[in-house]
CSV table of C-alpha atoms and ligand atoms in Angstrom, one decimal:
chain,number,residue,atom,x,y,z
A,1419,MET,CA,28.7,12.8,4.3
A,1420,GLU,CA,25.0,12.1,4.3
A,1421,PHE,CA,23.4,9.9,6.8
A,1422,GLU,CA,20.1,7.9,6.9
A,1423,PRO,CA,18.3,6.7,9.9
A,1424,VAL,CA,17.2,3.1,10.6
A,1425,ILE,CA,14.4,2.4,13.0
A,1426,GLY,CA,12.7,-0.7,14.5
A,1427,LEU,CA,9.8,-0.5,16.8
A,1428,GLU,CA,8.7,-2.8,19.6
A,1429,VAL,CA,5.0,-2.0,20.1
A,1430,HIS,CA,3.4,-3.1,23.3
A,1431,ALA,CA,-0.4,-3.5,23.1
A,1432,GLN,CA,-2.6,-4.4,26.0
A,1433,LEU,CA,-5.0,-7.2,25.2
A,1434,LYS,CA,-8.7,-6.3,25.9
A,1435,THR,CA,-9.4,-8.9,28.5
A,1436,LYS,CA,-11.4,-8.4,31.7
A,1437,SER,CA,-8.8,-10.1,33.9
A,1438,LYS,CA,-5.1,-10.4,34.0
A,1439,ILE,CA,-3.0,-12.9,32.0
A,1440,PHE,CA,-2.3,-15.3,34.9
A,1441,ALA,CA,-4.5,-14.1,37.7
A,1442,PRO,CA,-8.2,-13.2,38.2
A,1443,GLU,CA,-7.9,-9.5,39.1
A,1444,SER,CA,-9.4,-6.8,36.9
A,1445,THR,CA,-7.4,-5.1,34.2
A,1446,GLU,CA,-9.5,-2.0,34.5
A,1447,PHE,CA,-7.7,1.3,34.3
A,1448,GLY,CA,-7.8,3.7,37.1
A,1449,GLY,CA,-8.5,1.7,40.3
A,1450,SER,CA,-7.0,3.1,43.4
A,1451,PRO,CA,-3.3,2.1,43.7
A,1452,ASN,CA,-2.7,-1.6,44.4
A,1453,SER,CA,-6.4,-2.5,44.5
A,1454,HIS,CA,-6.1,-5.0,41.6
A,1455,VAL,CA,-3.3,-7.1,43.1
A,1456,SER,CA,-3.2,-10.7,44.2
A,1457,PRO,CA,-0.5,-13.0,45.6
A,1458,ILE,CA,0.0,-14.2,42.0
A,1459,CYS,CA,1.0,-10.8,40.7
A,1460,LEU,CA,3.2,-10.4,43.8
A,1461,GLY,CA,4.9,-13.7,43.1
A,1462,LEU,CA,4.4,-14.9,46.8
A,1463,PRO,CA,5.6,-18.3,47.6
A,1464,GLY,CA,3.4,-21.2,46.6
A,1465,VAL,CA,1.2,-19.5,44.0
A,1466,LEU,CA,0.7,-20.8,40.6
A,1467,PRO,CA,-0.1,-18.8,37.5
A,1468,VAL,CA,-2.9,-20.0,35.2
A,1469,LEU,CA,-3.1,-18.8,31.7
A,1470,ASN,CA,-6.2,-16.7,30.7
A,1471,LYS,CA,-7.7,-18.4,27.6
A,1472,GLU,CA,-9.0,-15.1,26.2
A,1473,VAL,CA,-5.4,-13.9,26.0
A,1474,LEU,CA,-4.7,-16.6,23.5
A,1475,ASN,CA,-7.8,-15.7,21.4
A,1476,LEU,CA,-6.8,-12.0,21.3
A,1477,ALA,CA,-3.2,-12.6,20.6
A,1478,PHE,CA,-3.8,-15.0,17.8
A,1479,LYS,CA,-6.3,-12.7,16.3
A,1480,ALA,CA,-3.6,-10.0,16.3
A,1481,ALA,CA,-1.1,-12.2,14.6
A,1482,ILE,CA,-3.6,-13.3,11.9
A,1483,ALA,CA,-4.6,-9.7,11.2
A,1484,LEU,CA,-0.8,-8.9,10.9
A,1485,ASN,CA,-0.1,-11.6,8.4
A,1486,CYS,CA,2.1,-13.5,10.7
A,1487,GLU,CA,3.1,-17.2,10.8
A,1488,LEU,CA,1.4,-18.9,13.7
A,1489,HIS,CA,3.0,-21.5,15.9
A,1490,LEU,CA,0.6,-24.1,17.3
A,1491,ARG,CA,3.0,-24.7,20.1
A,1492,SER,CA,4.6,-21.9,22.1
A,1493,ARG,CA,6.1,-21.4,25.4
A,1494,PHE,CA,6.3,-18.8,28.2
A,1495,ALA,CA,9.7,-17.9,29.5
A,1496,ARG,CA,11.0,-16.0,32.5
A,1497,LYS,CA,12.9,-12.8,31.8
A,1498,ASN,CA,14.8,-12.2,35.0
A,1499,TYR,CA,15.7,-8.7,36.3
A,1500,PHE,CA,15.3,-6.6,39.4
A,1501,TYR,CA,13.3,-3.5,39.4
A,1502,PRO,CA,10.9,-2.2,42.1
A,1503,ASP,CA,7.9,-2.5,39.8
A,1504,LEU,CA,8.4,-6.2,39.3
A,1505,PRO,CA,8.0,-7.9,42.7
A,1506,LYS,CA,8.5,-11.5,41.3
A,1507,GLY,CA,12.0,-10.6,40.1
A,1508,TYR,CA,11.1,-11.9,36.7
A,1509,GLN,CA,8.6,-11.0,33.9
A,1510,ILE,CA,6.7,-13.8,32.2
A,1511,SER,CA,7.3,-13.4,28.5
A,1512,GLN,CA,8.0,-15.6,25.5
A,1513,TYR,CA,11.5,-15.9,24.2
A,1514,GLU,CA,12.7,-18.9,22.3
A,1515,GLU,CA,9.3,-20.2,21.3
A,1516,PRO,CA,7.0,-17.3,20.6
A,1517,PHE,CA,3.5,-18.0,19.3
A,1518,SER,CA,4.1,-16.0,16.1
A,1519,THR,CA,6.9,-14.9,13.8
A,1520,GLY,CA,7.1,-13.0,10.6
A,1521,GLY,CA,4.1,-10.9,9.3
A,1522,TRP,CA,4.0,-7.4,8.0
A,1523,VAL,CA,2.2,-4.0,8.2
A,1524,GLU,CA,1.7,-1.9,5.2
A,1525,ILE,CA,2.2,1.9,5.3
A,1526,GLY,CA,1.6,4.4,2.5
A,1527,THR,CA,4.5,6.6,1.8
A,1528,ASN,CA,4.1,9.4,-0.7
A,1529,GLY,CA,1.5,7.6,-2.8
A,1530,SER,CA,3.1,4.2,-2.8
A,1531,THR,CA,2.8,1.5,-0.2
A,1532,LYS,CA,5.7,0.1,1.7
A,1533,ARG,CA,5.7,-3.1,3.7
A,1534,ILE,CA,7.3,-3.2,7.1
A,1535,ASN,CA,8.2,-6.7,8.1
A,1536,LEU,CA,7.7,-8.1,11.5
A,1537,THR,CA,10.2,-10.1,13.4
A,1538,ARG,CA,7.8,-11.7,15.8
A,1539,ILE,CA,4.9,-11.2,18.2
A,1540,HIS,CA,4.9,-12.6,21.6
A,1541,MET,CA,2.7,-12.6,24.7
A,1542,GLU,CA,3.9,-11.2,28.0
A,1543,GLU,CA,2.7,-9.6,31.2
A,1544,ASP,CA,3.1,-5.9,32.0
A,1545,ALA,CA,5.0,-4.7,35.0
A,1546,GLY,CA,3.7,-2.3,37.6
A,1547,LYS,CA,4.2,1.4,37.8
A,1548,LEU,CA,6.5,3.7,39.8
A,1549,VAL,CA,4.9,7.0,40.7
A,1550,HIS,CA,7.4,9.8,41.4
A,1551,GLU,CA,5.2,12.8,41.1
A,1552,ASN,CA,3.9,14.7,44.1
A,1553,HIS,CA,5.7,12.6,46.6
A,1554,GLY,CA,8.8,14.7,47.4
A,1555,ASN,CA,11.9,12.4,47.4
A,1556,SER,CA,9.8,9.2,47.6
A,1557,SER,CA,8.7,7.0,44.9
A,1558,PHE,CA,5.5,4.9,45.2
A,1559,VAL,CA,4.7,1.6,43.6
A,1560,ASP,CA,1.4,0.8,42.0
A,1561,LEU,CA,1.1,-2.9,41.0
A,1562,ASN,CA,-2.4,-2.6,39.3
A,1563,ARG,CA,-0.8,-3.0,35.9
A,1564,ALA,CA,1.4,-5.9,37.0
A,1565,GLY,CA,0.2,-9.0,35.1
A,1566,VAL,CA,-1.9,-7.1,32.6
A,1567,PRO,CA,-1.7,-9.0,29.3
A,1568,LEU,CA,0.3,-7.6,26.4
A,1569,VAL,CA,1.5,-8.6,23.0
A,1570,GLU,CA,4.8,-7.2,21.9
A,1571,ILE,CA,4.9,-6.6,18.2
A,1572,VAL,CA,8.6,-6.4,17.0
A,1573,SER,CA,9.4,-5.0,13.7
A,1574,GLU,CA,12.5,-5.5,11.5
A,1575,PRO,CA,14.8,-2.5,11.3
A,1576,GLU,CA,13.1,-1.3,8.1
A,1577,ILE,CA,11.5,2.0,9.1
A,1578,ALA,CA,13.3,4.9,7.5
A,1579,SER,CA,11.9,8.1,9.2
A,1580,ALA,CA,9.9,9.4,12.1
A,1581,GLU,CA,6.9,9.8,9.9
A,1582,GLU,CA,7.0,6.2,8.8
A,1583,ALA,CA,7.3,5.1,12.4
A,1584,VAL,CA,4.2,7.0,13.3
A,1585,GLU,CA,2.2,5.7,10.4
A,1586,TYR,CA,3.3,2.2,11.1
A,1587,MET,CA,2.1,2.5,14.7
A,1588,LYS,CA,-1.1,4.2,13.6
A,1589,ASN,CA,-1.8,1.3,11.3
A,1590,ILE,CA,-1.2,-1.2,14.0
A,1591,ARG,CA,-3.5,0.7,16.4
A,1592,SER,CA,-6.2,0.9,13.8
A,1593,ILE,CA,-6.0,-2.9,13.0
A,1594,LEU,CA,-6.0,-3.9,16.6
A,1595,ARG,CA,-9.0,-1.7,17.3
A,1596,TYR,CA,-10.9,-3.0,14.4
A,1597,ILE,CA,-10.5,-6.5,15.5
A,1598,GLY,CA,-11.3,-5.7,19.1
A,1599,VAL,CA,-8.0,-6.9,20.5
A,1600,CYS,CA,-6.8,-3.6,22.0
A,1601,ASP,CA,-8.5,-0.3,22.9
A,1602,GLY,CA,-5.5,1.6,21.6
A,1603,ASN,CA,-5.8,4.1,24.4
A,1604,MET,CA,-2.3,5.6,24.5
A,1605,GLU,CA,-3.0,8.0,27.5
A,1606,GLU,CA,-3.8,5.0,29.6
A,1607,GLY,CA,-0.8,3.0,28.4
A,1608,SER,CA,-2.8,0.5,26.4
A,1609,LEU,CA,-0.5,1.1,23.4
A,1610,ARG,CA,3.1,2.3,23.6
A,1611,CYS,CA,6.4,1.6,22.0
A,1612,ASP,CA,10.1,1.3,22.4
A,1613,ALA,CA,11.8,3.0,19.4
A,1614,ASN,CA,15.2,1.6,18.3
A,1615,VAL,CA,17.2,4.2,16.3
A,1616,SER,CA,20.5,4.1,14.6
A,1617,VAL,CA,22.1,6.0,11.8
A,1618,ARG,CA,24.5,5.0,9.0
A,1619,PRO,CA,26.1,6.5,5.9
A,1620,LYS,CA,23.4,6.8,3.3
A,1621,GLY,CA,23.2,3.8,1.0
A,1622,SER,CA,25.2,1.5,3.4
A,1623,ASP,CA,23.9,-1.9,4.1
A,1624,LYS,CA,25.4,-2.2,7.5
A,1625,LEU,CA,23.5,-1.4,10.6
A,1626,GLY,CA,24.8,1.3,12.9
A,1627,THR,CA,24.8,0.9,16.7
A,1628,LYS,CA,21.3,1.6,18.1
A,1629,ALA,CA,19.8,3.4,21.0
A,1630,GLU,CA,16.5,2.2,22.3
A,1631,ILE,CA,14.0,4.9,23.5
A,1632,LYS,CA,11.8,3.2,26.1
A,1633,ASN,CA,8.0,3.6,26.6
A,1634,VAL,CA,6.9,6.3,24.2
A,1635,ASN,CA,3.2,6.8,24.6
A,1636,SER,CA,1.9,9.1,22.0
A,1637,PHE,CA,2.2,9.6,18.3
A,1638,ARG,CA,3.5,13.0,18.8
A,1639,TYR,CA,6.2,11.8,21.1
A,1640,VAL,CA,7.2,9.0,18.8
A,1641,GLN,CA,7.7,11.6,16.1
A,1642,LYS,CA,9.6,14.0,18.4
A,1643,ALA,CA,11.7,11.4,20.1
A,1644,ILE,CA,12.9,9.8,16.9
A,1645,GLU,CA,13.6,13.1,15.2
A,1646,TYR,CA,15.6,14.2,18.1
A,1647,GLU,CA,17.4,11.0,18.4
A,1648,ILE,CA,18.4,10.9,14.7
A,1649,LYS,CA,19.8,14.5,15.0
A,1650,ARG,CA,21.7,13.6,18.1
A,1651,GLN,CA,23.3,10.6,16.6
A,1652,ILE,CA,24.3,12.3,13.3
A,1653,MET,CA,25.8,15.1,15.3
A,1654,ALA,CA,27.8,12.7,17.5
A,1655,VAL,CA,29.1,10.8,14.5
A,1656,GLU,CA,30.1,13.9,12.8
A,1657,ASN,CA,32.0,15.0,15.9
A,1658,GLY,CA,33.9,11.7,15.8
A,1659,GLU,CA,32.1,10.2,18.8
A,1660,GLU,CA,31.0,6.6,19.0
A,1661,ILE,CA,27.3,5.8,19.5
A,1662,VAL,CA,27.0,3.6,22.5
A,1663,GLN,CA,24.3,0.9,22.7
A,1664,GLU,CA,22.0,2.2,25.5
A,1665,THR,CA,18.5,2.6,26.7
A,1666,ARG,CA,17.3,6.2,26.6
A,1667,LEU,CA,14.2,8.0,27.8
A,1668,PHE,CA,12.3,10.9,26.1
A,1669,ASP,CA,11.7,14.0,28.1
A,1670,SER,CA,8.6,15.4,26.5
A,1671,ASN,CA,8.9,18.8,28.3
A,1672,LYS,CA,12.4,19.4,26.9
A,1673,GLY,CA,11.9,17.5,23.6
A,1674,VAL,CA,15.1,15.5,24.2
A,1675,THR,CA,16.2,12.0,24.8
A,1676,PHE,CA,18.6,11.2,27.6
A,1677,SER,CA,20.5,8.1,28.7
A,1678,MET,CA,18.8,5.9,31.2
A,1679,ARG,CA,21.2,2.9,31.4
A,1680,SER,CA,23.7,1.1,29.2
A,1681,LYS,CA,21.9,-1.6,27.2
A,1682,GLU,CA,21.6,-5.1,28.7
A,1683,GLU,CA,22.0,-8.1,26.4
A,1684,ALA,CA,19.6,-10.9,26.1
A,1685,HIS,CA,21.9,-13.1,28.0
A,1686,ASP,CA,21.8,-10.7,31.0
A,1687,TYR,CA,18.2,-11.8,31.6
A,1688,ARG,CA,18.9,-15.5,32.1
A,1689,TYR,CA,15.8,-16.4,30.1
A,1690,PHE,CA,14.5,-20.0,30.8
A,1691,PRO,CA,11.1,-21.7,30.1
A,1692,ASP,CA,8.7,-21.0,33.0
A,1693,PRO,CA,8.4,-24.2,34.9
A,1694,ASP,CA,5.1,-23.2,36.4
A,1695,LEU,CA,3.4,-22.9,33.0
A,1696,LEU,CA,2.7,-25.7,30.5
A,1697,PRO,CA,3.6,-25.1,26.9
A,1698,VAL,CA,0.7,-23.6,25.0
A,1699,VAL,CA,-0.9,-25.7,22.3
A,1700,MET,CA,-3.5,-24.3,20.0
A,1701,GLU,CA,-5.7,-26.4,17.7
A,1702,GLU,CA,-5.9,-25.7,14.0
A,1703,ASN,CA,-9.7,-25.7,14.1
A,1704,HIS,CA,-9.7,-23.0,16.8
A,1705,ILE,CA,-7.4,-20.9,14.8
A,1706,GLU,CA,-9.7,-21.2,11.8
A,1707,GLU,CA,-12.6,-20.1,13.9
A,1708,LEU,CA,-10.6,-17.0,15.0
A,1709,ARG,CA,-9.7,-16.3,11.5
A,1710,ARG,CA,-13.3,-16.5,10.4
A,1711,SER,CA,-14.4,-14.2,13.2
A,1712,LEU,CA,-12.2,-11.3,12.0
A,1713,PRO,CA,-14.0,-8.3,10.4
A,1714,GLU,CA,-12.9,-6.6,7.2
A,1715,LEU,CA,-9.7,-4.9,8.0
A,1716,PRO,CA,-9.1,-1.1,7.7
A,1717,ASP,CA,-7.1,-1.1,4.4
A,1718,LYS,CA,-9.7,-3.3,2.6
A,1719,LYS,CA,-12.6,-1.3,3.9
A,1720,LEU,CA,-11.0,2.0,2.9
A,1721,ALA,CA,-10.5,0.7,-0.7
A,1722,ARG,CA,-14.0,-0.7,-0.8
A,1723,PHE,CA,-15.6,2.6,0.4
A,1724,LYS,CA,-13.8,4.5,-2.3
A,1725,GLU,CA,-14.7,2.0,-4.9
A,1726,GLU,CA,-18.2,1.1,-3.9
A,1727,TYR,CA,-19.5,4.4,-2.7
A,1728,LYS,CA,-17.4,6.7,-4.9
A,1729,LEU,CA,-16.2,8.6,-1.9
A,1730,PRO,CA,-13.2,10.9,-1.9
A,1731,ASP,CA,-10.0,9.7,-0.2
A,1732,TYR,CA,-10.6,12.0,2.6
A,1733,ASP,CA,-14.2,10.9,3.3
A,1734,ALA,CA,-13.2,7.2,3.1
A,1735,GLY,CA,-10.3,7.8,5.4
A,1736,VAL,CA,-12.6,9.5,8.1
A,1737,LEU,CA,-15.4,7.0,7.8
A,1738,THR,CA,-13.1,4.0,8.1
A,1739,SER,CA,-11.0,5.5,10.9
A,1740,THR,CA,-12.9,3.2,13.3
A,1741,ILE,CA,-15.0,0.1,12.6
A,1742,GLU,CA,-17.9,1.7,14.6
A,1743,ILE,CA,-18.0,4.8,12.4
A,1744,ALA,CA,-17.8,2.6,9.3
A,1745,ASP,CA,-20.7,0.5,10.5
A,1746,TYR,CA,-22.7,3.6,11.4
A,1747,PHE,CA,-22.2,4.9,7.9
A,1748,GLU,CA,-23.2,1.7,6.2
A,1749,SER,CA,-26.3,1.3,8.5
A,1750,CYS,CA,-27.3,4.8,7.6
A,1751,LEU,CA,-27.0,4.1,3.9
A,1752,LYS,CA,-29.6,1.4,4.3
A,1753,LYS,CA,-32.1,4.2,5.0
A,1754,HIS,CA,-30.8,6.9,2.8
A,1755,ASN,CA,-29.0,5.9,-0.3
A,1756,ASN,CA,-26.8,8.9,-1.2
A,1757,PRO,CA,-23.3,8.0,0.1
A,1758,LYS,CA,-21.8,11.5,-0.2
A,1759,ILE,CA,-24.7,13.2,1.7
A,1760,VAL,CA,-24.5,10.6,4.4
A,1761,SER,CA,-20.7,11.1,4.6
A,1762,ASN,CA,-21.0,14.9,4.8
A,1763,TRP,CA,-23.5,14.6,7.7
A,1764,ILE,CA,-21.4,12.1,9.6
A,1765,MET,CA,-18.2,14.0,9.1
A,1766,THR,CA,-19.6,17.3,10.2
A,1767,GLU,CA,-22.7,17.0,12.5
A,1768,VAL,CA,-22.2,13.6,14.0
A,1769,LEU,CA,-18.4,13.6,14.5
A,1770,ARG,CA,-18.6,17.1,16.0
A,1771,GLU,CA,-20.9,15.9,18.7
A,1772,LEU,CA,-18.8,12.8,19.5
A,1773,LYS,CA,-16.2,13.1,22.2
A,1774,ASP,CA,-14.6,9.9,21.5
A,1775,ASP,CA,-14.8,7.8,18.3
A,1776,ASP,CA,-16.0,4.8,20.2
A,1777,ASP,CA,-19.0,6.6,21.4
A,1778,ILE,CA,-20.8,6.5,18.1
A,1779,ASP,CA,-22.5,3.2,19.2
A,1780,SER,CA,-24.3,5.0,21.9
A,1781,PHE,CA,-24.9,8.2,19.9
A,1782,PRO,CA,-28.4,9.3,20.6
A,1783,ILE,CA,-29.3,9.5,16.9
A,1784,SER,CA,-29.2,6.0,15.5
A,1785,PRO,CA,-28.2,5.5,11.8
A,1786,ASP,CA,-31.7,4.7,11.0
A,1787,LYS,CA,-33.0,8.0,12.4
A,1788,LEU,CA,-30.2,10.0,10.7
A,1789,GLY,CA,-31.2,8.3,7.4
A,1790,GLU,CA,-34.9,9.4,7.9
A,1791,LEU,CA,-33.8,13.0,8.4
A,1792,LEU,CA,-31.8,12.9,5.3
A,1793,ASN,CA,-34.8,11.6,3.4
A,1794,LEU,CA,-36.8,14.6,4.5
A,1795,ILE,CA,-34.3,16.8,2.9
A,1796,GLU,CA,-34.3,14.8,-0.3
A,1797,ASN,CA,-38.0,14.7,-0.7
A,1798,GLY,CA,-38.3,18.5,-0.1
A,1799,THR,CA,-40.1,18.4,3.2
A,1800,ILE,CA,-37.4,20.4,4.9
A,1801,SER,CA,-34.4,22.4,3.8
A,1802,GLY,CA,-30.9,21.6,4.7
A,1803,LYS,CA,-30.7,24.5,7.0
A,1804,ILE,CA,-33.9,23.4,8.9
A,1805,ALA,CA,-32.5,19.9,9.0
A,1806,LYS,CA,-29.6,21.1,11.2
A,1807,GLU,CA,-32.1,22.5,13.6
A,1808,VAL,CA,-34.0,19.2,13.6
A,1809,PHE,CA,-30.8,17.3,14.2
A,1810,GLU,CA,-30.0,19.4,17.3
A,1811,ASP,CA,-33.6,18.8,18.5
A,1812,MET,CA,-33.2,15.0,17.8
A,1813,LEU,CA,-30.1,15.0,20.0
A,1814,SER,CA,-31.7,16.6,23.0
A,1815,SER,CA,-35.2,15.2,22.7
A,1816,GLY,CA,-34.6,11.8,21.2
A,1817,LYS,CA,-37.6,12.2,18.9
A,1818,THR,CA,-37.6,11.3,15.3
A,1819,ALA,CA,-37.1,13.9,12.6
A,1820,GLU,CA,-40.7,13.5,11.4
A,1821,GLU,CA,-42.2,14.0,14.8
A,1822,ILE,CA,-40.2,17.2,15.3
A,1823,VAL,CA,-41.0,18.6,11.9
A,1824,LYS,CA,-44.7,17.9,12.4
A,1825,GLU,CA,-44.8,19.2,16.0
A,1826,LYS,CA,-42.9,22.4,15.2
A,1827,GLY,CA,-44.5,23.0,11.8
A,1828,MET,CA,-41.1,23.1,10.1
A,1829,THR,CA,-42.3,21.7,6.8
A,1830,GLN,CA,-40.7,23.7,4.0
A,1831,ILE,CA,-42.8,26.1,2.0
A,1832,SER,CA,-42.3,25.3,-1.6
A,1833,ASP,CA,-45.7,26.6,-2.8
A,1834,GLN,CA,-45.1,29.1,-5.7
A,1835,SER,CA,-47.9,31.5,-5.1
A,1836,GLU,CA,-47.4,31.6,-1.3
A,1837,LEU,CA,-43.8,32.5,-1.8
A,1838,GLU,CA,-44.5,34.9,-4.7
A,1839,ASN,CA,-46.8,36.9,-2.3
A,1840,ILE,CA,-44.0,37.1,0.4
A,1841,VAL,CA,-41.4,38.1,-2.1
A,1842,SER,CA,-43.5,40.9,-3.7
A,1843,GLN,CA,-44.2,42.3,-0.3
A,1844,ILE,CA,-40.5,42.4,0.5
A,1845,LEU,CA,-39.7,43.9,-2.8
A,1846,ALA,CA,-42.3,46.6,-2.2
A,1847,ASP,CA,-40.8,47.4,1.2
A,1848,ASN,CA,-37.2,47.8,-0.1
A,1849,PRO,CA,-37.1,50.1,-3.1
A,1850,ASP,CA,-33.6,51.4,-2.1
A,1851,ALA,CA,-32.1,48.0,-2.1
A,1852,ILE,CA,-33.7,47.2,-5.4
A,1853,ALA,CA,-32.1,50.2,-6.9
A,1854,LYS,CA,-28.7,49.3,-5.6
A,1855,TYR,CA,-29.1,45.8,-6.9
A,1856,LYS,CA,-30.0,47.0,-10.3
A,1857,ALA,CA,-27.1,49.4,-10.2
A,1858,GLY,CA,-24.8,46.4,-9.9
A,1859,ASP,CA,-24.7,45.3,-6.3
A,1860,GLN,CA,-25.3,41.6,-6.8
A,1861,LYS,CA,-24.6,40.8,-3.2
A,1862,LEU,CA,-27.9,42.2,-2.2
A,1863,MET,CA,-29.4,38.9,-3.5
A,1864,GLY,CA,-28.4,37.5,-0.1
A,1865,PHE,CA,-30.2,40.3,1.7
A,1866,PHE,CA,-33.4,39.6,-0.1
A,1867,VAL,CA,-33.2,35.8,0.4
A,1868,GLY,CA,-32.5,36.5,4.1
A,1869,GLN,CA,-35.6,38.7,4.4
A,1870,VAL,CA,-37.8,35.9,2.9
A,1871,MET,CA,-36.2,33.4,5.4
A,1872,LYS,CA,-36.9,35.8,8.2
A,1873,GLU,CA,-40.5,36.2,7.2
A,1874,THR,CA,-41.0,32.4,6.9
A,1875,GLN,CA,-38.8,31.4,9.9
A,1876,GLY,CA,-36.3,29.8,7.6
A,1877,LYS,CA,-39.0,27.4,6.0
A,1878,ALA,CA,-39.0,28.9,2.5
A,1879,ASN,CA,-37.6,26.5,-0.1
A,1880,PRO,CA,-34.3,28.4,-1.1
A,1881,LYS,CA,-34.3,27.1,-4.6
A,1882,VAL,CA,-37.9,28.4,-5.3
A,1883,VAL,CA,-37.2,31.7,-3.5
A,1884,ASN,CA,-34.1,32.4,-5.6
A,1885,GLU,CA,-36.0,31.8,-8.8
A,1886,ILE,CA,-38.8,34.0,-7.8
A,1887,LEU,CA,-36.4,36.8,-6.6
A,1888,ARG,CA,-34.4,36.6,-9.8
A,1889,LYS,CA,-37.5,37.1,-11.8
A,1890,GLY,CA,-38.9,39.8,-9.7
A,1891,LEU,CA,-35.6,41.7,-9.6
A,1892,SER,CA,-35.1,41.6,-13.4
A,1893,ASP,CA,-38.6,43.1,-14.1
B,330,LIG,P1,17.8,-6.2,21.5
B,330,LIG,O1,18.4,-7.6,21.6
B,330,LIG,O2,18.7,-5.2,21.7
B,330,LIG,O3,16.4,-6.1,22.1
B,330,LIG,P2,16.6,-7.0,19.0
B,330,LIG,O4,17.5,-7.5,17.9
B,330,LIG,O5,15.8,-7.8,19.8
B,330,LIG,O6,17.5,-6.1,19.9
B,330,LIG,O7,15.8,-5.8,18.2
B,330,LIG,C1,14.9,-5.1,19.0
B,330,LIG,C2,14.3,-4.0,18.0
B,330,LIG,O8,15.4,-3.2,17.5
B,330,LIG,C3,13.7,-4.6,16.7
B,330,LIG,O9,12.5,-3.8,16.4
B,330,LIG,C4,14.8,-4.3,15.6
B,330,LIG,O10,14.2,-4.2,14.4
B,330,LIG,C5,15.4,-3.0,16.1
B,330,LIG,N1,16.8,-3.0,15.7
B,330,LIG,C6,17.8,-3.9,15.8
B,330,LIG,N2,19.0,-3.5,15.4
B,330,LIG,C7,18.8,-2.1,15.0
B,330,LIG,C8,19.6,-1.1,14.5
B,330,LIG,N3,20.9,-1.3,14.3
B,330,LIG,N4,19.0,0.1,14.2
B,330,LIG,C9,17.7,0.3,14.5
B,330,LIG,N5,16.9,-0.6,15.0
B,330,LIG,C10,17.4,-1.9,15.2
B,331,LIG,MG1,14.5,-7.1,22.2
C-alpha cells in the first residue's frame, strides 16, 4: 500500500517591538539571563498586564499581508499549564476569539502555484527558556523571552511534503520581513514552527493520527524532521502499530524525532478569557491605515521585476529576496539604466561583500555611487576589469568612482595609435609566439592580450586591443 503525508504547521513569529507584549522590558536578544524581567512577566501578585499597542499594529499587518479575515474585536485568553519556564502558570494567548481567521499563503510547486490555507492567526506571549547545557545535572531558567510578543500562524493540514513545508515557511518569513513585522532570525528564535505530521493511505480523504514536532528552528531541520517523521510513521503503520497522538522533539544531531509527552487536548488547558485584559477593539480606519502602509509584497515584486526589467527568474529571485536589496537595485537603476548590468553587479560584487542581507542599507557604496561606477564602464572611461578594482577602492576609501579613476589615472586607453604602438612592440618581442599562433595555437591570443594589459596596467580597452591584435597577427 502507498502512503501520503499530511502536514500542518504552527509558525511562531516574534513581532518586532522594542518592548514586551504586556510589560515595558526590552525584547532585545542576548541580554544576560533574567536581565529583561519584571514582576509582570513573573506574574507576581497584584501586577496588571497592559497591552503594547505596537503589537496590534504588527499583528494586523501580518494578517492583512497573509490575506486573512480580520476581527475588529478579539480577546486574550489564559492557557493554563505548569512548566518551569512559565512562572505565571498560564500563557496569555488567544483562543475562542482570535483577531484573525482564514487567509492563505501561496507556494510554487513544480511550476504551478498551490495555495495553503490558514486556519487562524492569534497573538500570544512567549515563554522563558530552560538552559540545560554546561550545567551538569542542573537546568537553569532564563526568563528574558517570557512575554515577548508572538503571532502564531496556524495552517490547515494541506501541506503535502517536507519541501512544501519549507517553502511555505520561507514565504511566510519573506512576507513578514518585507512588511517589517518580524526579523525572521531563526537562530535567535524569532521564527520557528511546530510541525504536525500524519500519514494516510494515498488518496484517502480521512486524516490519520498526527504527531506534533515542537519548536523546529531552521529550514533544514524542518525538512529533516518532517522527512524522518513521515518515514517513521509509515514504517510503524506497515508493522501494524498504531500511531499515538503525541508531542515529539527533533534531535538535530541524530536526525531523529523522539517522544516528549503524550499530547494534551485543548480542554486540558482550561482556557478562559483573561480577566486582567479588556477585549481588543480595532477601528476600521486604523486598519485601513495599516493596509495602506504595506509595501509591495514579495510575489508581486518578483513578477514585476521579471516583467518590467526583463530579468531572468534567478536574478529576480535574488534581487527580491529582501525588500532592502530590491530597493537598492531600484535606486541604482535611477543612476544607471541597464537592469541586467545592475543586477550582475549586485548579485556578484555587492552581495559577496554583505554578511547579512539586512546590511545593504549601511553598505558603504550607496546605490547612487554604484550607478556612477557602472556609467563609467558604459561610456568607455574604464574597463569592466578596472571597475572591479575601483569598486574595491570605493569600499575601503568611501570615495566616488570618478575621484578614484582620476587620482589613480585609471582611465581606459582607447586611443588607436597609442595601442597600435604598444601592440607592435609586443609582436616584435615575441616572434616565437607569433609562429605558434600562426601554426594554429589560437589560445595564444590570450597571451598577447595579457601582454598588452601588463604594459598598460590593465587600462587598455580590450575591444580595441583585440581588433588591433587580430589584424596584426593576420598580416
Ligand atoms: P491541536 O488541537 O492538537 O493543537 P489543531 O486542530 O489545533 O490541533 O491543529 C494544529 C495544527 O495541526 C494545525 O496546523 C493543523 O493543520 C494540523 N493538523 C491537525 N490535524 C492534523 C493531521 N491529522 N495531520 C497533520 N496535521 C494536522
Ligand atoms: Mg493547536
